[in-house]
Amino acid sequence: MPFRSISSFSGSRFARFARTVHSAWPRVAQAALPNLCALCGNLSHTTICAGCDAAYWNEGRLRCTVCAVPLSVTRWAARTQYRCADCASEPPPFDATFALADYRAPLDTLAVGLKFRARLMLAHEFGRRLARLAQDSWLELAEWPDAIAPVPLARKRLIERGYNQAWQIARPLARALHVRSDATLLHRVIHTAPQSRLDLDARRLNVGRAFKVAGSVQGLHVGIVDDVMTTGATLEALARTLKAAGARRVTNFVALRTPKN
């Protein structure tokens, strides 16, 4: 009987030890193994090395403040407070968009790595950079969002992938901005076809009624997070849904932006 008790106690302690080692292993491996730049593959102390950071991230392009599409520097752009022709003539339902860079090589490999290869450390990099971009742009506390939510995935797609890449970006972004993040604020109620296969009109029709708001947003400034903004159809649909539910303002946070056309 005493032998059984000691054996059971030892087994329990070993099981707890094994679980602790297993849960800590990713952090141990990260500390012990050298980090490689996600772009060039060279040794780096950071996710993106200093050389790639200088070459690809700090492009300093003028962008439309509403949809973040790249602009040419013109007198017309200055007179319209840096709005593209489309946003000046027909404003979308969202109010502003922050984008880190254009969706182009080699930065496109970062989005692919996050979305399809579970390179989740890239989400933290995107979130940190988006927070810094927003902080540098906002002059008043009133401009900061009250809540940040990811573009929701359909349940089937979430199960297949195992994670929502937009939520992985939203969490570190919200922490850096000291605002609330909510993974369940927005729900996708219709399983839509992948947007990448459709043109602009088809994309808008595809997601037009795909979302609903699960919580109260009356009078709130809501930030929506996604990895890539292409035509903006999904973000338009979400902003329209949020505004209909009483949101005061909607700001998009996207890692990479492609031209509208």
CSV table of C-alpha atoms in Angstrom, one decimal, residues 105-223:
chain,number,residue,atom,x,y,z
A,105,ALA,CA,7.7,41.0,-53.4
A,106,PRO,CA,9.3,40.1,-51.1
A,107,LEU,CA,6.8,41.4,-48.5
A,108,ASP,CA,4.1,39.3,-49.9
A,109,THR,CA,5.9,36.2,-48.6
A,110,LEU,CA,5.3,37.5,-45.1
A,111,ALA,CA,1.5,37.5,-45.6
A,112,VAL,CA,1.7,34.0,-47.2
A,113,GLY,CA,3.8,32.7,-44.4
A,114,LEU,CA,1.4,34.0,-41.7
A,115,LYS,CA,-1.7,32.9,-43.5
A,116,PHE,CA,-0.8,29.5,-44.8
A,117,ARG,CA,2.3,28.4,-42.9
A,118,ALA,CA,1.4,29.4,-39.3
A,119,ARG,CA,4.4,31.7,-38.9
A,120,LEU,CA,2.7,33.5,-36.1
A,121,MET,CA,5.7,35.5,-35.0
A,122,LEU,CA,5.0,37.6,-38.2
A,123,ALA,CA,1.6,38.6,-36.7
A,124,HIS,CA,3.4,40.1,-33.7
A,125,GLU,CA,5.7,42.0,-36.1
A,126,PHE,CA,2.7,43.3,-38.1
A,127,GLY,CA,0.8,44.3,-34.9
A,128,ARG,CA,3.8,46.1,-33.4
A,129,ARG,CA,4.5,48.1,-36.6
A,130,LEU,CA,0.8,49.0,-37.1
A,131,ALA,CA,0.6,50.3,-33.5
A,132,ARG,CA,3.7,52.5,-34.1
A,133,LEU,CA,2.3,53.8,-37.4
A,134,ALA,CA,-1.0,54.7,-35.7
A,135,GLN,CA,0.7,56.3,-32.7
A,136,ASP,CA,2.8,58.5,-35.0
A,137,SER,CA,-0.3,59.6,-36.9
A,138,TRP,CA,-2.8,60.3,-34.1
A,139,LEU,CA,-2.6,63.7,-32.5
A,140,GLU,CA,-5.4,63.4,-30.0
A,141,LEU,CA,-6.6,60.6,-27.7
A,142,ALA,CA,-10.1,60.9,-29.1
A,143,GLU,CA,-8.8,59.5,-32.4
A,144,TRP,CA,-7.8,56.1,-30.8
A,145,PRO,CA,-10.3,53.2,-31.2
A,146,ASP,CA,-12.4,52.0,-28.3
A,147,ALA,CA,-12.1,48.4,-29.5
A,148,ILE,CA,-10.2,46.4,-32.0
A,149,ALA,CA,-11.6,43.3,-33.8
A,150,PRO,CA,-10.3,41.0,-36.5
A,151,VAL,CA,-12.0,40.2,-39.8
A,152,PRO,CA,-13.8,37.0,-38.8
A,153,LEU,CA,-13.2,33.7,-40.6
A,154,ALA,CA,-16.0,31.3,-41.5
A,155,ARG,CA,-16.1,28.5,-38.9
A,156,LYS,CA,-15.1,25.8,-41.5
A,157,ARG,CA,-12.1,27.8,-42.6
A,158,LEU,CA,-11.1,28.6,-39.0
A,159,ILE,CA,-11.2,24.9,-38.2
A,160,GLU,CA,-9.1,24.0,-41.3
A,161,ARG,CA,-6.5,26.6,-40.6
A,162,GLY,CA,-6.5,26.4,-36.8
A,163,TYR,CA,-6.2,30.1,-36.3
A,164,ASN,CA,-7.4,33.5,-37.6
A,165,GLN,CA,-4.4,35.4,-38.9
A,166,ALA,CA,-6.2,38.7,-38.4
A,167,TRP,CA,-6.8,37.9,-34.7
A,168,GLN,CA,-3.2,37.1,-34.3
A,169,ILE,CA,-2.3,40.6,-35.5
A,170,ALA,CA,-5.1,42.3,-33.6
A,171,ARG,CA,-4.0,41.1,-30.2
A,172,PRO,CA,-0.5,42.6,-30.1
A,173,LEU,CA,-1.8,45.7,-31.9
A,174,ALA,CA,-4.5,46.2,-29.2
A,175,ARG,CA,-1.9,45.6,-26.4
A,176,ALA,CA,0.5,48.1,-27.8
A,177,LEU,CA,-2.3,50.7,-28.1
A,178,HIS,CA,-3.8,49.9,-24.7
A,179,VAL,CA,-7.2,49.3,-26.1
A,180,ARG,CA,-9.7,46.4,-25.8
A,181,SER,CA,-9.5,43.6,-28.3
A,182,ASP,CA,-12.5,41.4,-29.1
A,183,ALA,CA,-12.3,38.3,-31.2
A,184,THR,CA,-16.1,37.8,-31.1
A,185,LEU,CA,-17.4,41.3,-31.8
A,186,LEU,CA,-17.9,40.5,-35.5
A,187,HIS,CA,-19.3,37.2,-36.8
A,188,ARG,CA,-19.4,35.8,-40.3
A,189,VAL,CA,-22.9,34.4,-40.8
A,190,ILE,CA,-22.5,33.3,-44.4
A,191,HIS,CA,-19.7,31.1,-45.7
A,192,THR,CA,-18.5,32.9,-48.7
A,193,ALA,CA,-16.3,31.9,-51.6
A,194,PRO,CA,-12.6,33.0,-51.4
A,195,GLN,CA,-12.3,36.6,-52.4
A,196,SER,CA,-9.1,36.1,-54.4
A,197,ARG,CA,-11.1,34.4,-57.2
A,198,LEU,CA,-13.5,37.3,-57.7
A,199,ASP,CA,-13.5,40.7,-59.3
A,200,LEU,CA,-14.5,43.9,-57.4
A,201,ASP,CA,-18.2,43.7,-58.1
A,202,ALA,CA,-18.4,40.0,-57.3
A,203,ARG,CA,-16.4,40.5,-54.1
A,204,ARG,CA,-18.8,43.2,-52.9
A,205,LEU,CA,-21.8,41.0,-53.7
A,206,ASN,CA,-20.1,38.0,-52.1
A,207,VAL,CA,-19.6,39.6,-48.7
A,208,GLY,CA,-22.4,42.1,-48.8
A,209,ARG,CA,-24.5,40.4,-46.1
A,210,ALA,CA,-21.9,38.0,-44.7
A,211,PHE,CA,-21.4,39.7,-41.3
A,212,LYS,CA,-23.2,40.6,-38.1
A,213,VAL,CA,-22.2,42.5,-35.0
A,214,ALA,CA,-22.4,40.4,-31.8
A,215,GLY,CA,-21.9,43.2,-29.2
A,216,SER,CA,-22.9,46.8,-28.6
A,217,VAL,CA,-20.9,49.3,-30.7
A,218,GLN,CA,-23.2,52.3,-30.2
A,219,GLY,CA,-21.1,55.5,-30.4
A,220,LEU,CA,-17.8,53.5,-30.5
A,221,HIS,CA,-14.8,53.9,-32.7
A,222,VAL,CA,-14.0,50.4,-33.9
A,223,GLY,CA,-10.7,49.2,-35.4
